[in-house]
mmCIF file of C-alpha atoms (C1' of nucleotides) in Angstrom:
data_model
loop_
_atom_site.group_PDB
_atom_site.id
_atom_site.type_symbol
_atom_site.label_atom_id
_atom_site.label_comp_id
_atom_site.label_asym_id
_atom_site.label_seq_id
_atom_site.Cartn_x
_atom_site.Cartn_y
_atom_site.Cartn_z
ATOM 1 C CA UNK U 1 -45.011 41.688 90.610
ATOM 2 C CA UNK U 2 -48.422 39.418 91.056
ATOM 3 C CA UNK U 3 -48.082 36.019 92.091
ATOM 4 C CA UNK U 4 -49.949 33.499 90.134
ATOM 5 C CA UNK U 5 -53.527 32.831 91.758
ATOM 6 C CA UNK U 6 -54.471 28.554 91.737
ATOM 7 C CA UNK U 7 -57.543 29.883 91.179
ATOM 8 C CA UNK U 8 -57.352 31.267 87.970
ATOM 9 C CA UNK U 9 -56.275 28.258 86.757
ATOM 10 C CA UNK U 10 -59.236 26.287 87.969
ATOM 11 C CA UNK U 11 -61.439 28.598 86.363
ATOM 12 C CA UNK U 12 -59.293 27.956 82.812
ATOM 13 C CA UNK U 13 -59.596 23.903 84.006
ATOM 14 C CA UNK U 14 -63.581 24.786 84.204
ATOM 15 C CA UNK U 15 -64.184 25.867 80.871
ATOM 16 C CA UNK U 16 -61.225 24.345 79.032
ATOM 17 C CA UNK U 17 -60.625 20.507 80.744
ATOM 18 C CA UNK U 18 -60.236 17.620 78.277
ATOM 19 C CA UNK U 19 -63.053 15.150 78.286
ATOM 20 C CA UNK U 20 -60.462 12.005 78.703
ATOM 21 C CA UNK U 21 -61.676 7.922 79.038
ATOM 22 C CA UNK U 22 -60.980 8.011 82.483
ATOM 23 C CA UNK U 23 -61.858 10.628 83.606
ATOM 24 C CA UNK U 24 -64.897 11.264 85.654
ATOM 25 C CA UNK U 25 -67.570 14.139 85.278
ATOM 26 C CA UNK U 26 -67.429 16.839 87.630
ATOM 27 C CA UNK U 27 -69.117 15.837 91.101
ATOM 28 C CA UNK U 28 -68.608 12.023 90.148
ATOM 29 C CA UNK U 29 -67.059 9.789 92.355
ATOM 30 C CA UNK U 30 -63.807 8.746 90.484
ATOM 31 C CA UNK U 31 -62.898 4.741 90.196
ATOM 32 C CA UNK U 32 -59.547 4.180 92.164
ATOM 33 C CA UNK U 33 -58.745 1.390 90.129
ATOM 34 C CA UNK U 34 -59.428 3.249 86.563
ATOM 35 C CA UNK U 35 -57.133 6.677 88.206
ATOM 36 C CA UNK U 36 -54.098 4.203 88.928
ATOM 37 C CA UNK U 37 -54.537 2.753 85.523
ATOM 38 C CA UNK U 38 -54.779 5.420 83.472
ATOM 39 C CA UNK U 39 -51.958 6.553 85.868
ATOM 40 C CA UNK U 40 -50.114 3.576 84.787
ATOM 41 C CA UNK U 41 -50.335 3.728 81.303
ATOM 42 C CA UNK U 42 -50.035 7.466 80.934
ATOM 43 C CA UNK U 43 -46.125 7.458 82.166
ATOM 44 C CA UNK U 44 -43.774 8.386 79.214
ATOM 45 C CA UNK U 45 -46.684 7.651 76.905
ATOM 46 C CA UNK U 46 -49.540 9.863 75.126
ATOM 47 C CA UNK U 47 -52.779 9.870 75.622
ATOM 48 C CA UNK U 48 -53.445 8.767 72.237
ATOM 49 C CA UNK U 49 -51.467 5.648 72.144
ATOM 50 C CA UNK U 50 -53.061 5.004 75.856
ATOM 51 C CA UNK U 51 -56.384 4.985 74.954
ATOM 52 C CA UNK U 52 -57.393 2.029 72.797
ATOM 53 C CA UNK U 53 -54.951 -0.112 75.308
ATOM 54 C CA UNK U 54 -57.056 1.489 78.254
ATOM 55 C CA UNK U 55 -60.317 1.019 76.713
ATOM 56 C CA UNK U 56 -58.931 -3.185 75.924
ATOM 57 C CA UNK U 57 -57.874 -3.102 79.214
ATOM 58 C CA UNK U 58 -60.698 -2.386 81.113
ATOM 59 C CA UNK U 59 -62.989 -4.853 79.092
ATOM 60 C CA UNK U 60 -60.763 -7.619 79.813
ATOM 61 C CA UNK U 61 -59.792 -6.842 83.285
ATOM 62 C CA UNK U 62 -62.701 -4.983 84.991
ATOM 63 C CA UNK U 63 -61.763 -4.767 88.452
ATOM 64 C CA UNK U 64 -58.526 -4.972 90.277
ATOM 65 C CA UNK U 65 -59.561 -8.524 91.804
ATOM 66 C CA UNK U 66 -59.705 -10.240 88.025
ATOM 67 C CA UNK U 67 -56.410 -8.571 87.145
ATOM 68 C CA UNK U 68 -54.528 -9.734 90.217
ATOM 69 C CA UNK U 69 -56.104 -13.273 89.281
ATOM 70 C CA UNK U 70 -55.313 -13.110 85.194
ATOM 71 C CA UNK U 71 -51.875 -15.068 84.277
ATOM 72 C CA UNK U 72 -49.075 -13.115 83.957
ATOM 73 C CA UNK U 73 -48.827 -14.157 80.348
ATOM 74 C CA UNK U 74 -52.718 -12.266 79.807
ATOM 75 C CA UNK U 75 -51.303 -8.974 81.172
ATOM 76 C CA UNK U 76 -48.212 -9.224 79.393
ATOM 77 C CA UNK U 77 -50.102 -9.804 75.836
ATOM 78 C CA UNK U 78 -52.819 -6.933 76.839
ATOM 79 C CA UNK U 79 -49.749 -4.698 77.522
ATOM 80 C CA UNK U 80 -47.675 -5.533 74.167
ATOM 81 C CA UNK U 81 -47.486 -2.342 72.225
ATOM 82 C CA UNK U 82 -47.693 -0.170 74.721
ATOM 83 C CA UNK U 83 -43.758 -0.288 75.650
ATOM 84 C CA UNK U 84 -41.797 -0.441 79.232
ATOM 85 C CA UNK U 85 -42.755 -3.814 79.804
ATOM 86 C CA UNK U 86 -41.590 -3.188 83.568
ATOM 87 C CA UNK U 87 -45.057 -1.224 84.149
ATOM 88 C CA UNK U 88 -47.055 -4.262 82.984
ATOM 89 C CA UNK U 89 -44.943 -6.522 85.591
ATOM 90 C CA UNK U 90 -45.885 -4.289 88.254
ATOM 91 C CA UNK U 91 -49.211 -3.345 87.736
ATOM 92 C CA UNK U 92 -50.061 -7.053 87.705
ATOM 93 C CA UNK U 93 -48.159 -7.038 91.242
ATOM 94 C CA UNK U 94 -49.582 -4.290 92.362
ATOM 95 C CA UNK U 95 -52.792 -6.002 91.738
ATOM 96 C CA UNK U 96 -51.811 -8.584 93.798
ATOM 97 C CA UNK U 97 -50.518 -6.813 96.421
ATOM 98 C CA UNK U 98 -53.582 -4.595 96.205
ATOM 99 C CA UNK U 99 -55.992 -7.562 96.890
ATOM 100 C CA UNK U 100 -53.688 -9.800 99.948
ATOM 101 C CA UNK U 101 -52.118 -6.252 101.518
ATOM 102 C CA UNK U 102 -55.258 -3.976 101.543
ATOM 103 C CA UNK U 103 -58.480 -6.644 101.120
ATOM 104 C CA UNK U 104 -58.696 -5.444 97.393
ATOM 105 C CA UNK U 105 -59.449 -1.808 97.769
ATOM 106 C CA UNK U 106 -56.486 0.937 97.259
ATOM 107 C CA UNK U 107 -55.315 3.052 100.252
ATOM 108 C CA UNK U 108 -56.054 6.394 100.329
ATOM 109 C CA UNK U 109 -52.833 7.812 100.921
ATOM 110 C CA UNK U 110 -50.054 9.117 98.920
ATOM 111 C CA UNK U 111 -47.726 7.199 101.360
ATOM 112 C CA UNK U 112 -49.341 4.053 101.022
ATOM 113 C CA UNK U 113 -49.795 4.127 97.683
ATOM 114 C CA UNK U 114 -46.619 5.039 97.121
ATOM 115 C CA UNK U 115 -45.390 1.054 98.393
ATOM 116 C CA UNK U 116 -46.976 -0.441 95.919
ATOM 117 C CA UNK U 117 -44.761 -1.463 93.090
ATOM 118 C CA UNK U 118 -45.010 0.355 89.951
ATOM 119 C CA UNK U 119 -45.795 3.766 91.825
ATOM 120 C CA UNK U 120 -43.402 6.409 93.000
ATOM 121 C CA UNK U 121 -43.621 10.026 93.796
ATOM 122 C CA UNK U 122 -45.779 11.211 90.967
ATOM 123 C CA UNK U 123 -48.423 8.155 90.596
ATOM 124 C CA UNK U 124 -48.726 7.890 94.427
ATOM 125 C CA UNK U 125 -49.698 11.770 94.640
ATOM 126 C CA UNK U 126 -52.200 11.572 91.513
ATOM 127 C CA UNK U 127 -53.750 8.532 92.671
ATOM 128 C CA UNK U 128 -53.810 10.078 96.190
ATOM 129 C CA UNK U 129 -55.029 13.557 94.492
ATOM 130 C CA UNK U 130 -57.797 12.457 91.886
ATOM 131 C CA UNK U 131 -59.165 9.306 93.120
ATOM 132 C CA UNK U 132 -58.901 10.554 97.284
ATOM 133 C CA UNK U 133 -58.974 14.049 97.869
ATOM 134 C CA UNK U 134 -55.500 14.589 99.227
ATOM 135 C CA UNK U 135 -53.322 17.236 99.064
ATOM 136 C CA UNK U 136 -50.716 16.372 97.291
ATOM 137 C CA UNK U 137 -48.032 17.875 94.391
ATOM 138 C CA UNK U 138 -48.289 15.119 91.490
ATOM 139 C CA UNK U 139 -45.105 16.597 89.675
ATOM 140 C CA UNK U 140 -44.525 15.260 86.217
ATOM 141 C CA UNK U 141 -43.281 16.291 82.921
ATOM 142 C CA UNK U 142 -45.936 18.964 82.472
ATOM 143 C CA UNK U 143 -45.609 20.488 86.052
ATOM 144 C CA UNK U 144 -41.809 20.309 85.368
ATOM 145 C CA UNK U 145 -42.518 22.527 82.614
ATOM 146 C CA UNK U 146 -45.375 24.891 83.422
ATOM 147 C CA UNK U 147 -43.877 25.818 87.114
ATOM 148 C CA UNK U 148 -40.169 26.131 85.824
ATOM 149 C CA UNK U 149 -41.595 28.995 83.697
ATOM 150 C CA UNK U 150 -43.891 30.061 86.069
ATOM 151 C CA UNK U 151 -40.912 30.737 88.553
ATOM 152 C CA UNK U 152 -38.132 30.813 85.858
ATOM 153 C CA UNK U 153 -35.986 27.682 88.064
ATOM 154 C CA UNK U 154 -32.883 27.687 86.621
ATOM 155 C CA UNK U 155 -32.161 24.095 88.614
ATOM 156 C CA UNK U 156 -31.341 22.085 85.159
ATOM 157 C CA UNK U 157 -34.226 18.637 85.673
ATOM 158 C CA UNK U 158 -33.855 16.337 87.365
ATOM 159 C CA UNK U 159 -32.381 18.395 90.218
ATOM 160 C CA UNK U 160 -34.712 20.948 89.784
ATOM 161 C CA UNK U 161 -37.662 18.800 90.442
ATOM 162 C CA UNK U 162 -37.841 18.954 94.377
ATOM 163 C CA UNK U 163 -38.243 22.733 93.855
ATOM 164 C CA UNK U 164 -40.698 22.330 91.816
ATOM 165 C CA UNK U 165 -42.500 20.158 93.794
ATOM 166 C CA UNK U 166 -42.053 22.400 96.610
ATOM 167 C CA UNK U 167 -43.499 25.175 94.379
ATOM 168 C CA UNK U 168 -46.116 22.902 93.524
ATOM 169 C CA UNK U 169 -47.504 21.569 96.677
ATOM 170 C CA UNK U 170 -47.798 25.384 97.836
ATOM 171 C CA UNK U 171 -50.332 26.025 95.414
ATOM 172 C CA UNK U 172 -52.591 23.178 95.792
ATOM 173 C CA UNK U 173 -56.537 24.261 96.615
ATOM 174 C CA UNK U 174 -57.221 22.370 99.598
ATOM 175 C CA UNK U 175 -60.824 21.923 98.061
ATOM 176 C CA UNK U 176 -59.738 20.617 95.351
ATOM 177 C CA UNK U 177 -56.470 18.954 94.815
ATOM 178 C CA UNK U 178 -57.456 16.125 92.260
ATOM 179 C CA UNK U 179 -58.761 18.717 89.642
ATOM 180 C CA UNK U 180 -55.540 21.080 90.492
ATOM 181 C CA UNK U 181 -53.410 18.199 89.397
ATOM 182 C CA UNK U 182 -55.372 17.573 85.857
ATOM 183 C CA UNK U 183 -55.872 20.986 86.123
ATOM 184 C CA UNK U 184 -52.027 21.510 85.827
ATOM 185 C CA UNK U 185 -51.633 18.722 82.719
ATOM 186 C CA UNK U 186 -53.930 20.092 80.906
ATOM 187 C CA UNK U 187 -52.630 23.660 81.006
ATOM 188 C CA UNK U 188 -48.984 21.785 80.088
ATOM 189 C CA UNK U 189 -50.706 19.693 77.475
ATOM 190 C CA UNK U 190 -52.491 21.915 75.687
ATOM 191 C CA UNK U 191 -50.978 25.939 76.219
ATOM 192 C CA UNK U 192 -47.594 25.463 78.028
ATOM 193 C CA UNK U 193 -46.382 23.005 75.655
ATOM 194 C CA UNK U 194 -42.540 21.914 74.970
ATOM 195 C CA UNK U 195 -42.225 24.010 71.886
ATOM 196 C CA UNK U 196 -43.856 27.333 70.698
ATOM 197 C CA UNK U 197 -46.583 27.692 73.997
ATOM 198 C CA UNK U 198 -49.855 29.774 73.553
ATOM 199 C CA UNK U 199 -48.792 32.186 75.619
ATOM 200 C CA UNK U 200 -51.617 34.412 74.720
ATOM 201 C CA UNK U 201 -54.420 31.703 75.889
ATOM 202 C CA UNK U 202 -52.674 31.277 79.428
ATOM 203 C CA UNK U 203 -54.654 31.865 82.534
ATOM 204 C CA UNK U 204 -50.753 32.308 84.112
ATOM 205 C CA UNK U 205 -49.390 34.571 81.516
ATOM 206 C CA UNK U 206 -49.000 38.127 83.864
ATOM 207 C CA UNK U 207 -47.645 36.449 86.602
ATOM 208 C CA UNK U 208 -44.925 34.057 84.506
ATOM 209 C CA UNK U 209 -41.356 34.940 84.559
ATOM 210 C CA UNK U 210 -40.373 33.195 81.628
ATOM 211 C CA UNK U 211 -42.793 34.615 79.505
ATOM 212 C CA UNK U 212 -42.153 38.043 81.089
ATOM 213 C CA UNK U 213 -38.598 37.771 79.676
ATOM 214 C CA UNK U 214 -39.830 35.986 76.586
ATOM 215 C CA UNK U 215 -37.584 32.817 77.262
ATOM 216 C CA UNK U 216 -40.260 30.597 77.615
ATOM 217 C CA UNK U 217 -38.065 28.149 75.019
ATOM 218 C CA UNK U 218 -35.391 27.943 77.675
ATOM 219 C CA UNK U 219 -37.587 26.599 80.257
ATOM 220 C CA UNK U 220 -37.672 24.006 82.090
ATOM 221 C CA UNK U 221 -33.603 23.721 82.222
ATOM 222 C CA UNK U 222 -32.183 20.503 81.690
ATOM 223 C CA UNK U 223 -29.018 18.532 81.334
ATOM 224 C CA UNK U 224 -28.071 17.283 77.688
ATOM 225 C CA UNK U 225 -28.384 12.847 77.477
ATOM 226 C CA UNK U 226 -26.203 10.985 75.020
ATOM 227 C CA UNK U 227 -26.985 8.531 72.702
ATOM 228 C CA UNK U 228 -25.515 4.960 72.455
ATOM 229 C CA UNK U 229 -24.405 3.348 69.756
ATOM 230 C CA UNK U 230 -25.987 1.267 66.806
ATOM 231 C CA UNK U 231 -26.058 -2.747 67.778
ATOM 232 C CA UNK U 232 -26.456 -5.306 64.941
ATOM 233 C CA UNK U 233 -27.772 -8.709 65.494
ATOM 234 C CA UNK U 234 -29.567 -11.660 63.258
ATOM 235 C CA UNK U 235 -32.946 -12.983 64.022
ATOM 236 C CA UNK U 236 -34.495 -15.887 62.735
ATOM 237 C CA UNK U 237 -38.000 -16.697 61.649
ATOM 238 C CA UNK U 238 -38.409 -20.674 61.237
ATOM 239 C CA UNK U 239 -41.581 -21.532 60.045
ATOM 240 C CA UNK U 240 -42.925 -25.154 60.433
ATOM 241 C CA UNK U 241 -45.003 -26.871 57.609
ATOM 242 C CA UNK U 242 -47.853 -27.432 59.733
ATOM 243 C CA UNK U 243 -47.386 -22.965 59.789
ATOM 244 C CA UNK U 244 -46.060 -22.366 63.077
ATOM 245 C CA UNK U 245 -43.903 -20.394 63.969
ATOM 246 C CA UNK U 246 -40.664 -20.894 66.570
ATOM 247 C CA UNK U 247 -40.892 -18.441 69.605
ATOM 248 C CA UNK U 248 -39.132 -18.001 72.677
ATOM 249 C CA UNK U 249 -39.440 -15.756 75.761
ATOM 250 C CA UNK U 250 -37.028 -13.675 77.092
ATOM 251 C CA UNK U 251 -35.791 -13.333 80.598
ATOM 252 C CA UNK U 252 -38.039 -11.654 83.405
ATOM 253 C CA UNK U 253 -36.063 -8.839 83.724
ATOM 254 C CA UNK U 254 -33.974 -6.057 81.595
ATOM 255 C CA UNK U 255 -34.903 -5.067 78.235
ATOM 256 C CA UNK U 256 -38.347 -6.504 77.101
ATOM 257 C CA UNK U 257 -38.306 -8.709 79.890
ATOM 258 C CA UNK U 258 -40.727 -11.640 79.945
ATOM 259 C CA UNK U 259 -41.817 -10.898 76.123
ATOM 260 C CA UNK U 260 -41.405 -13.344 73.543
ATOM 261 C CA UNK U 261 -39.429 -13.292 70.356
ATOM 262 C CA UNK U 262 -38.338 -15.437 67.396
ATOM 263 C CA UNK U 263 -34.105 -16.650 68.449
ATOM 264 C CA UNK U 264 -32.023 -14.043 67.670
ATOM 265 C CA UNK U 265 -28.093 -14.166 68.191
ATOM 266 C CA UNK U 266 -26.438 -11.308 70.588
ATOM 267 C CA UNK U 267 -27.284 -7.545 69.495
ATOM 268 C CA UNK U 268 -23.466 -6.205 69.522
ATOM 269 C CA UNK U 269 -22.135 -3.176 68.364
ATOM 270 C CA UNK U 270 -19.147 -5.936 66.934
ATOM 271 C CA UNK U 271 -21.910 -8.419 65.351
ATOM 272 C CA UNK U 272 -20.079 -10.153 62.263
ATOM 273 C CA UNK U 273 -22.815 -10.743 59.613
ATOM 274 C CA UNK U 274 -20.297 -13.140 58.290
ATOM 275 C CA UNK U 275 -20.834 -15.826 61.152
ATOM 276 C CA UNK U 276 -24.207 -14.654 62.151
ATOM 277 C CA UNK U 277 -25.339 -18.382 61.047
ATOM 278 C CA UNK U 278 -23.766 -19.606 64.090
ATOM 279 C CA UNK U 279 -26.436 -18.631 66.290
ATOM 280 C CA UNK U 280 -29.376 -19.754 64.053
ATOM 281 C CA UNK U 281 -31.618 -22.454 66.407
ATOM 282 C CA UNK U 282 -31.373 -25.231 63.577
ATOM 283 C CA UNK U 283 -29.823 -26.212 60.524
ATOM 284 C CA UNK U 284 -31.757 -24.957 57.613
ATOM 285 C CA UNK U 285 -32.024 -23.348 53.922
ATOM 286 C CA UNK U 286 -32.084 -19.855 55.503
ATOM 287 C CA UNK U 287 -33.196 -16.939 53.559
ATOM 288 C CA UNK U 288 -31.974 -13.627 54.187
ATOM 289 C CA UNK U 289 -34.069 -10.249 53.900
ATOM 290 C CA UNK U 290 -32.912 -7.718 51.498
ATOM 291 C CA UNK U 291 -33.662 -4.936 54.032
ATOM 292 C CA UNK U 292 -32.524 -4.927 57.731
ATOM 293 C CA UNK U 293 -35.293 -4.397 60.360
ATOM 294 C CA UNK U 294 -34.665 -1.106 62.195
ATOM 295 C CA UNK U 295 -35.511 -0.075 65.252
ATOM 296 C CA UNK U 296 -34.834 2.592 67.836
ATOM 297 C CA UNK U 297 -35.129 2.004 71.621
ATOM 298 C CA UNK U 298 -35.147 4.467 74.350
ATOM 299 C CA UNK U 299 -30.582 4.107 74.481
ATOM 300 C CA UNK U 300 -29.416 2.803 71.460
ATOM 301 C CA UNK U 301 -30.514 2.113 67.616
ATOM 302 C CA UNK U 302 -30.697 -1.855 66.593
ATOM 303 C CA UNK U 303 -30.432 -3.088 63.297
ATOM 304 C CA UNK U 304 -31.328 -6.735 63.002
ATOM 305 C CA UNK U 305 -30.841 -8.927 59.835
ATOM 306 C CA UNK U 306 -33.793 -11.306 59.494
ATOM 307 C CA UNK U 307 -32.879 -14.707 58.480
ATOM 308 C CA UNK U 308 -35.930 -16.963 57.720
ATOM 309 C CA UNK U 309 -36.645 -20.597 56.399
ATOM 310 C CA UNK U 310 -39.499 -23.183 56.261
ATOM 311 C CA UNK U 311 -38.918 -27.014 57.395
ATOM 312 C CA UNK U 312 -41.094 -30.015 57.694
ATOM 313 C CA UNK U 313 -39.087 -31.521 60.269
ATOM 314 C CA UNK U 314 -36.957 -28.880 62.517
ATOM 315 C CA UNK U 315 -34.868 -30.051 64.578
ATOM 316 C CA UNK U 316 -34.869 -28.028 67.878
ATOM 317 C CA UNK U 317 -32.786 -28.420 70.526
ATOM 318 C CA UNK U 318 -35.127 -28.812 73.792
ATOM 319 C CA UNK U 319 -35.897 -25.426 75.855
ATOM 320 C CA UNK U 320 -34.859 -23.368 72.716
ATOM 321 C CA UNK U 321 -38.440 -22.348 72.269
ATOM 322 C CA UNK U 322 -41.602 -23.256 71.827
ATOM 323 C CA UNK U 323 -44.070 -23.578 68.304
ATOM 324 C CA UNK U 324 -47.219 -20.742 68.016
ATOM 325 C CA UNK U 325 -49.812 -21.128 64.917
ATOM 326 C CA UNK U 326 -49.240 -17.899 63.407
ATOM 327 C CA UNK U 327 -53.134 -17.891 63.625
ATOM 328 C CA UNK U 328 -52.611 -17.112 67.138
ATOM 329 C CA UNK U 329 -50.005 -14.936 67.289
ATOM 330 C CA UNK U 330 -52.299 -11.734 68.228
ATOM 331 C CA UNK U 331 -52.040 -13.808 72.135
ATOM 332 C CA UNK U 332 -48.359 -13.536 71.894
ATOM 333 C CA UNK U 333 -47.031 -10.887 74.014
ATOM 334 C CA UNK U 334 -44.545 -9.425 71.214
ATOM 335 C CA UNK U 335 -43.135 -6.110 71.229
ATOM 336 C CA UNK U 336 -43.200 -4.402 68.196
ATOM 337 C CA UNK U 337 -39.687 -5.458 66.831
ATOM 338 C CA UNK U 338 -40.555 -8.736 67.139
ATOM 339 C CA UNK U 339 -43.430 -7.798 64.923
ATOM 340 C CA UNK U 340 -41.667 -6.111 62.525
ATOM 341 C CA UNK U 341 -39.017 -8.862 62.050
ATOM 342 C CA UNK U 342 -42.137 -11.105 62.027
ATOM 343 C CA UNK U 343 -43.619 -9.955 59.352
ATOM 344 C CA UNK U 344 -40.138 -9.073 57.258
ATOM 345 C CA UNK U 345 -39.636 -12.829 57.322
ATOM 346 C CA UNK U 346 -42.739 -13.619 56.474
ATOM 347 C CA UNK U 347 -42.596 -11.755 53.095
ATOM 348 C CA UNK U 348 -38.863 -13.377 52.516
ATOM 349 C CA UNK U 349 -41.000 -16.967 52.771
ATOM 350 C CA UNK U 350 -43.843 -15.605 50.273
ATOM 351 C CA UNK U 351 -46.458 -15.774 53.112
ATOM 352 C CA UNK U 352 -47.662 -12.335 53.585
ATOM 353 C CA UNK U 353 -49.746 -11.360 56.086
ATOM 354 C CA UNK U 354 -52.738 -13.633 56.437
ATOM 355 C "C1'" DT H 1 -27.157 10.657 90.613
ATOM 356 C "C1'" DA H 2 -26.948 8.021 86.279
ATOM 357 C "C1'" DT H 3 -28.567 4.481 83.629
ATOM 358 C "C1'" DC H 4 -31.840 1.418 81.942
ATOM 359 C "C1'" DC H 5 -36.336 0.720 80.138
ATOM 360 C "C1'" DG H 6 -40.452 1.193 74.166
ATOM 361 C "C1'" DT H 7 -43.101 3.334 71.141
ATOM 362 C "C1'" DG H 8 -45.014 6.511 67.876
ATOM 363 C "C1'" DG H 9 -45.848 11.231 66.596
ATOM 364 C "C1'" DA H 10 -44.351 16.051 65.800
ATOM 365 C "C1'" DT H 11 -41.134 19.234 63.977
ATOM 366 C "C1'" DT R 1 -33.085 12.538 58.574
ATOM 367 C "C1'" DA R 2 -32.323 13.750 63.299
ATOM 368 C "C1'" DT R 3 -34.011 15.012 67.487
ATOM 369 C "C1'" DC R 4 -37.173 15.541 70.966
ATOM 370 C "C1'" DC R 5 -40.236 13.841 74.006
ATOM 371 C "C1'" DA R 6 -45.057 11.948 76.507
ATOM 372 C "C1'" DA R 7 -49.309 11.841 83.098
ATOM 373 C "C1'" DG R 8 -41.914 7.881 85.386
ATOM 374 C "C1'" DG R 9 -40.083 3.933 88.161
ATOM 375 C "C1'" DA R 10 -36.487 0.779 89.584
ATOM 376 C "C1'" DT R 11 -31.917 0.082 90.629
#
DNA sequence: TATCCGTGGAT
DNA sequence: TATCCAAGGAT
């Protein structure tokens, strides 16, 4: 039995690489602060949906100095969109600490890198990798995948990972570590996908066990997740006459922490629709949608009722919000539901989308 | 180790 | 429609 050869898959990487925003040409000197970035941005999201935000990004905040100096509330709207709101927290720390800890320039190592908040063992080893040179196993979905074949690991994820990574880390060309890590995404991007791989195009596809045994399906092994149950709530969209809108941030921390939103009452899985008045921020002639606004997060399905009325005088109790133009929402940091129910109670008021 | 944390696209 | 899942990290 052969054992796979690193170097045939740098000579696939060669001809085959993806020509990505932040990525560098070969022999270029790549940008530490565009690697960690992209690094960033890229966890648990596509490329696709990461490159407009990158592109925005990097216009707005060109070097890690002006992003440690931008307000929080700048990041925050930059990042809205893009999902875990946690990431755009700690980049803007990491920012920070990037510029008092380490004069503004990144360390160089995987193990300093990896103290910085927002990155843990797979950022701080690309980072290390692509932007420094080190030899390092950057193990993420995509490795998870293409060496759990390669080997046939029948660890179910996560256990299985330090194996992998062990695997991994053996196989990295000391010449060229950063380009064996992209090298490795790419293949799992692009041939050694989730479902139905191009087996046939693989540099790897003599030496891979799972292919050998045509299970590559089975592969990587992992450990069934349950769903949680539907939660219900009301939200309510109270436009002013002067056509502003009454917002509200949410706490710092847990689920879209320090994003804004119009009031809503408590998302239950018991929410009464019969009392969901109660929680509304003022008295008013609310409106309710004919349609509920749906949306899925990452552990449970929320349906949320959008209740929404127009005053000339509202009377708000004080610290229950604040009032936006909806001319400016676009500098609002709201997640998409917030949109959504945005715009449903905008069409229950006759005002469109302007 | 298990759970929490968004979003949009593919099948 | 339902399910998966994409360059994960924090707790």
């Amino acid at each position: 039995m052969q054992r796979p050869d690193p170097a045939d898959l740098m000579i696939w990487y060669d001809r085959q690489r993806r020509a990505l925003p932040w990525r560098t040409l070969p022999g270029e000197q790549p940008d530490p602060y565009r690697v960690w970035l992209s690094e960033i941005m890229l966890q648990q999201t596509t490329v696709q949906a990461v490159k407009p935000y990158f592109a925005a990004f990097l216009a707005r905040f060109p070097t890690v100095q002006s992003l440690a100096e931008a307000p929080a509330d700048a990041v925050m709207s930059a990042w809205a969109g893009l999902g875990y709101y946690s990431r755009a927290r700690n980049l803007h720390a990491c920012a920070q600490a990037v510029v008092t800890r380490h004069g503004g320039r990144f360390p160089a190592t995987e193990a300093e890198l990896r103290d910085l908040p927002g990155i843990g063992a797979y950022t701080s080893a690309a980072v290390a990798a692509i932007a420094f040179g080190e030899v390092a196993a950057a193990v993420d979905g995509n490795v998870e995948r293409v060496m759990s074949r390669l080997f046939r690991l029948e660890t179910p994820m996560p256990a299985g990972r330090a194996e992998v990574a062990r695997r991994t880390l053996a196989m990295v060309p000391a010449d060229r570590p950063g380009d064996f890590a992209q090298a490795l995404m790419d293949l799992g991007a692009t041939i050694c996908t989730p479902r139905k791989p191009a087996c046939a195009l693989c540099p790897w596809r003599a030496p891979c066990l799972a292919r050998q045994a045509g299970e590559q399906d089975a592969y990587p092994r992992k450990l069934a997740k349950k769903g949680g149950a539907l939660r219900r709530g009301a939200a309510f969209v109270l436009i002013r006459n002067d056509d502003a809108i009454l917002l509200r941030t949410r706490p710092p921390k847990g689920l879209l922490g320090g994003m804004a939103e119009v009031p809503t009452g408590l998302w239950s899985d018991r929410h009464d629709p019969l009392r969901a008045l109660d929680d509304a921020p003022t008295n008013a002639a609310w409106t309710a949608s004919n349609s509920v606004v749906r949306h899925v997060f990452t552990h449970f399905p929320l349906e949320l009722t959008v209740y929404a009325a127009r005053t000339a005088d509202p009377a708000i109790a004080p610290g229950t919000g604040r009032f936006t133009p909806l001319g400016q929402l676009a500098d609002e940091p709201l997640p998409t539901v917030m949109r959504k129910v945005i715009a449903t109670g905008l069409a229950v008021l006759g005002l469109g989308r302007g």
